[in-house]
């Protein structure tokens, strides 16, 4: 009997261990990774928006989210929209993870968790058709700049550039791009990948991406502060980076040499 009890106990231990190892990650909905996107961004996450539901998303961040879900052994993904404004506000999030080309900063990390980086970026300068291309930071300072609210581009304008004219600010990237297109804004300061891909998608709508400012920023996926998914998503991104998946997806969706854009000093 003693040997039988030992055997039963051992079997229960093995069963419990197997159950724990096969348990689903702590997502909001069991078996579903709820992924949020912000404004539709060419190359990153383009989609059709119906209410709060994202339909037919495609892009680098979409494929990356699918690859992460596969690494986590989560069988389904759910796509929703979350506006950029308020993304870093404290409180309960309606998503497991959000991909919005969000730069990891110490200030933002006070209210949300970030994944390990999935893309490096500098700030880019997209100019209007009527604007004269700047060849230096001093030239840029004389121009009418603009930026999206709560972005590192706007922060750079205010804390580093100190332009002669106050920057125009917009709630969405779409509104900022429109301002450049209609010549209301001379120079939009926004991440190089975003402006370069937008220019590529609508080559006749804007002037050139006239330059970039070296800021060495890193994009991270946004999660609820204290999210139990963070170590799992970090591990997934690290694995996908090491096995070449991240590089392949960047080449697939970007296919641009960002380093060829001149650096403004």
Coordinates of C-alpha atoms in Angstrom, one line a residue:
X1 CA 0.0 0.0 0.0
X2 CA 2.8 2.4 0.9
X3 CA 4.4 1.9 -2.6
X4 CA 1.0 2.4 -4.2
X5 CA 0.5 5.7 -2.4
X6 CA 4.0 6.9 -3.4
X7 CA 3.2 5.9 -7.0
X8 CA -0.2 7.8 -6.9
X9 CA 1.5 10.9 -5.5
X10 CA 4.2 10.8 -8.2
X11 CA 1.5 10.5 -10.9
X12 CA -0.4 13.5 -9.4
X13 CA 2.8 15.6 -9.4
X14 CA 3.5 14.8 -13.0
X15 CA -0.1 15.5 -14.0
X16 CA 0.0 18.9 -12.2
X17 CA 3.3 19.8 -13.8
X18 CA 2.0 18.9 -17.3
X19 CA -1.2 20.9 -16.6
X20 CA 0.8 23.9 -15.6
X21 CA 3.1 23.7 -18.5
X22 CA 0.2 23.5 -21.0
X23 CA -1.9 26.2 -19.3
X24 CA -2.8 29.1 -21.5
X25 CA -0.9 32.4 -21.0
X26 CA -2.8 34.9 -18.8
X27 CA -4.5 36.8 -21.7
X28 CA -7.7 38.8 -21.2
X29 CA -9.7 36.0 -22.9
X30 CA -8.4 32.5 -22.7
X31 CA -6.9 31.4 -26.0
X32 CA -7.1 34.8 -27.5
X33 CA -4.5 37.5 -27.7
X34 CA -6.2 40.9 -27.9
X35 CA -4.1 43.2 -29.9
X36 CA -4.7 47.0 -30.2
X37 CA -3.6 49.3 -33.0
X38 CA -3.7 53.1 -33.2
X39 CA -4.0 55.2 -36.3
X40 CA -3.7 53.1 -39.5
X41 CA 0.0 53.3 -40.5
X42 CA 1.4 52.3 -43.9
X43 CA 3.7 49.3 -43.6
X44 CA 3.0 48.9 -39.9
X45 CA -0.7 48.2 -39.5
X46 CA -3.2 49.2 -42.3
X47 CA -6.8 48.1 -41.8
X48 CA -10.5 48.9 -42.1
X49 CA -12.1 50.3 -39.0
X50 CA -15.7 49.5 -38.1
X51 CA -16.6 51.0 -34.8
X52 CA -13.9 49.9 -32.4
X53 CA -13.2 46.7 -34.4
X54 CA -10.1 46.5 -36.7
X55 CA -10.8 44.4 -39.8
X56 CA -8.4 42.9 -42.4
X57 CA -5.2 44.3 -40.8
X58 CA -1.9 44.0 -42.7
X59 CA 1.6 45.1 -42.0
X60 CA 4.8 44.5 -40.0
X61 CA 3.2 44.9 -36.6
X62 CA 0.3 42.7 -37.6
X63 CA 2.5 39.8 -38.7
X64 CA 4.7 40.3 -35.7
X65 CA 1.7 40.1 -33.4
X66 CA 0.6 36.8 -35.1
X67 CA 4.2 35.4 -34.7
X68 CA 4.2 36.3 -31.0
X69 CA 0.8 34.7 -30.5
X70 CA 2.2 31.5 -32.2
X71 CA 5.2 31.6 -29.9
X72 CA 2.8 31.9 -26.9
X73 CA 0.7 29.0 -28.2
X74 CA -2.3 31.3 -28.2
X75 CA -4.6 30.0 -31.1
X76 CA -6.5 33.2 -31.9
X77 CA -5.9 36.9 -32.2
X78 CA -8.4 39.7 -31.8
X79 CA -7.8 43.1 -33.3
X80 CA -9.2 46.4 -31.8
X81 CA -8.6 50.1 -32.1
X82 CA -7.2 52.2 -29.3
X83 CA -6.5 56.0 -29.9
X84 CA -2.9 57.2 -29.4
X85 CA -4.2 59.9 -27.0
X86 CA -4.6 58.2 -23.7
X87 CA -2.4 55.2 -24.6
X88 CA 0.0 56.0 -21.8
X89 CA -2.7 57.0 -19.2
X90 CA -2.7 55.0 -16.0
X91 CA -5.6 52.5 -15.6
X92 CA -7.0 49.3 -16.9
X93 CA -6.3 48.6 -20.6
X94 CA -8.8 46.9 -23.0
X95 CA -6.0 45.0 -24.7
X96 CA -3.3 42.5 -23.9
X97 CA -0.8 44.3 -26.1
X98 CA -0.8 47.3 -28.3
X99 CA 1.4 48.0 -31.3
X100 CA 1.5 51.7 -32.1
X101 CA 5.1 52.5 -33.1
X102 CA 5.5 53.7 -29.5
X103 CA 9.0 54.8 -28.4
X104 CA 10.1 53.4 -25.1
X105 CA 10.7 56.2 -22.6
X106 CA 11.3 56.4 -18.9
X107 CA 8.3 58.7 -18.5
X108 CA 5.9 56.4 -20.3
X109 CA 7.2 53.4 -18.3
X110 CA 5.8 55.0 -15.2
X111 CA 2.2 54.1 -16.3
X112 CA 2.6 51.2 -18.8
X113 CA 4.9 48.3 -19.4
X114 CA 6.8 48.0 -22.7
X115 CA 8.1 44.9 -24.4
X116 CA 11.7 44.6 -25.5
X117 CA 12.4 46.6 -28.6
X118 CA 11.1 45.4 -32.0
X119 CA 12.4 48.3 -34.2
X120 CA 14.9 51.1 -33.9
X121 CA 14.1 54.6 -35.3
X122 CA 15.2 58.2 -35.5
X123 CA 13.0 61.2 -36.0
X124 CA 12.3 62.1 -39.7
X125 CA 11.5 65.4 -41.4
X126 CA 8.7 65.2 -44.1
X127 CA 8.3 68.5 -45.9
X128 CA 5.5 70.0 -48.0
X129 CA 5.8 70.7 -51.7
X130 CA 6.2 74.5 -51.1
X131 CA 8.8 74.2 -48.4
X132 CA 12.5 74.5 -49.1
X133 CA 14.4 71.5 -48.0
X134 CA 16.5 72.1 -44.8
X135 CA 20.1 71.2 -44.8
X136 CA 20.7 71.7 -41.1
X137 CA 19.0 72.0 -37.8
X138 CA 19.4 75.8 -38.1
X139 CA 17.4 75.7 -41.4
X140 CA 14.7 73.5 -39.7
X141 CA 14.4 76.0 -36.8
X142 CA 13.2 78.7 -39.3
X143 CA 10.4 76.5 -40.7
X144 CA 6.8 76.0 -39.6
X145 CA 7.0 72.6 -37.9
X146 CA 4.2 70.3 -36.8
X147 CA 3.8 67.0 -34.9
X148 CA 1.3 64.7 -33.4
X149 CA 0.4 65.2 -29.8
X150 CA 2.2 63.2 -27.1
X151 CA 5.0 62.0 -29.4
X152 CA 8.7 62.1 -29.0
X153 CA 8.8 64.2 -32.2
X154 CA 6.8 67.0 -30.5
X155 CA 9.0 66.6 -27.4
X156 CA 12.1 67.0 -29.5
X157 CA 10.8 70.2 -31.2
X158 CA 10.0 71.7 -27.8
X159 CA 13.1 70.7 -25.9
X160 CA 15.8 70.5 -28.5
X161 CA 14.8 72.5 -31.7
X162 CA 13.2 75.6 -30.1
X163 CA 11.8 76.8 -33.5
X164 CA 11.1 80.4 -34.3
X165 CA 7.4 79.6 -34.7
X166 CA 5.4 77.4 -32.3
X167 CA 4.8 73.9 -33.7
X168 CA 1.3 73.0 -35.0
X169 CA -0.1 70.0 -33.2
X170 CA -2.5 67.3 -34.3
X171 CA -4.4 64.5 -32.5
X172 CA -3.7 61.9 -35.3
X173 CA -1.0 61.1 -37.8
X174 CA -3.6 61.4 -40.5
X175 CA -4.3 65.0 -39.6
X176 CA -0.6 65.8 -39.4
X177 CA 0.0 64.3 -42.9
X178 CA -2.9 66.3 -44.3
X179 CA -1.4 69.5 -42.8
X180 CA 1.8 68.8 -44.8
X181 CA -0.1 67.9 -47.9
X182 CA -2.1 71.2 -48.0
X183 CA 1.0 73.2 -47.2
X184 CA -0.2 74.3 -43.7
X185 CA 2.8 72.7 -42.2
X186 CA 6.3 73.0 -43.7
X187 CA 8.0 70.2 -41.9
X188 CA 6.4 67.3 -40.0
X189 CA 8.7 65.8 -37.3
X190 CA 7.8 62.1 -36.9
X191 CA 9.5 58.8 -36.8
X192 CA 11.6 58.1 -39.9
X193 CA 9.9 54.7 -40.8
X194 CA 6.5 56.3 -40.5
X195 CA 7.1 59.3 -42.7
X196 CA 9.3 57.4 -45.2
X197 CA 6.6 54.7 -45.7
X198 CA 3.8 57.3 -46.0
X199 CA 5.9 59.2 -48.6
X200 CA 6.4 55.9 -50.5
X201 CA 2.7 55.1 -50.5
X202 CA 1.7 58.6 -51.7
X203 CA 4.7 60.0 -53.5
X204 CA 2.9 62.9 -55.1
X205 CA 1.2 64.2 -51.9
X206 CA 4.3 65.6 -50.2
X207 CA 7.8 66.9 -50.7
X208 CA 10.7 64.7 -49.8
X209 CA 11.7 63.2 -46.5
X210 CA 14.3 65.9 -46.3
X211 CA 16.3 64.5 -43.4
X212 CA 16.5 62.7 -40.1
X213 CA 17.6 63.6 -36.6
X214 CA 19.5 60.9 -34.7
X215 CA 17.6 60.1 -31.6
X216 CA 18.3 56.3 -31.3
X217 CA 14.7 55.5 -30.3
X218 CA 13.3 52.0 -29.8
X219 CA 9.8 50.8 -30.4
X220 CA 8.1 48.6 -27.8
X221 CA 4.7 47.0 -27.6
X222 CA 2.6 48.6 -24.8
X223 CA 1.0 46.5 -22.1
X224 CA -0.9 47.1 -18.8
X225 CA 1.4 48.1 -16.0
X226 CA 2.4 44.9 -14.2
X227 CA 1.2 42.7 -17.0
X228 CA 2.1 39.0 -16.5
X229 CA 2.4 38.7 -20.2
X230 CA 5.5 40.9 -20.4
X231 CA 8.2 38.3 -19.8
X232 CA 6.4 35.9 -22.2
X233 CA 6.2 38.6 -25.0
X234 CA 9.8 39.7 -24.3
X235 CA 10.9 36.1 -24.7
X236 CA 8.9 35.7 -27.9
X237 CA 10.3 38.9 -29.5
X238 CA 13.8 37.9 -28.5
X239 CA 13.3 34.5 -30.1
X240 CA 11.8 36.0 -33.3
X241 CA 14.8 38.4 -33.5
X242 CA 17.4 35.7 -33.1
X243 CA 15.8 33.3 -35.6
X244 CA 15.6 36.0 -38.3
X245 CA 11.8 36.4 -38.4
X246 CA 11.9 40.1 -37.3
X247 CA 14.4 41.0 -40.0
X248 CA 12.4 39.1 -42.7
X249 CA 9.2 40.9 -41.7
X250 CA 10.9 44.3 -41.8
X251 CA 12.3 43.6 -45.3
X252 CA 8.9 42.4 -46.4
X253 CA 7.0 45.4 -45.2
X254 CA 9.5 48.3 -45.4
X255 CA 12.0 47.5 -48.1
X256 CA 13.5 51.0 -47.7
X257 CA 17.0 52.0 -46.8
X258 CA 16.3 54.5 -43.9
X259 CA 20.0 55.1 -43.5
X260 CA 20.1 56.8 -46.9
X261 CA 18.1 59.7 -45.6
X262 CA 20.5 62.6 -44.8
X263 CA 21.2 63.4 -41.2
X264 CA 20.5 67.0 -40.1
X265 CA 23.1 68.5 -37.7

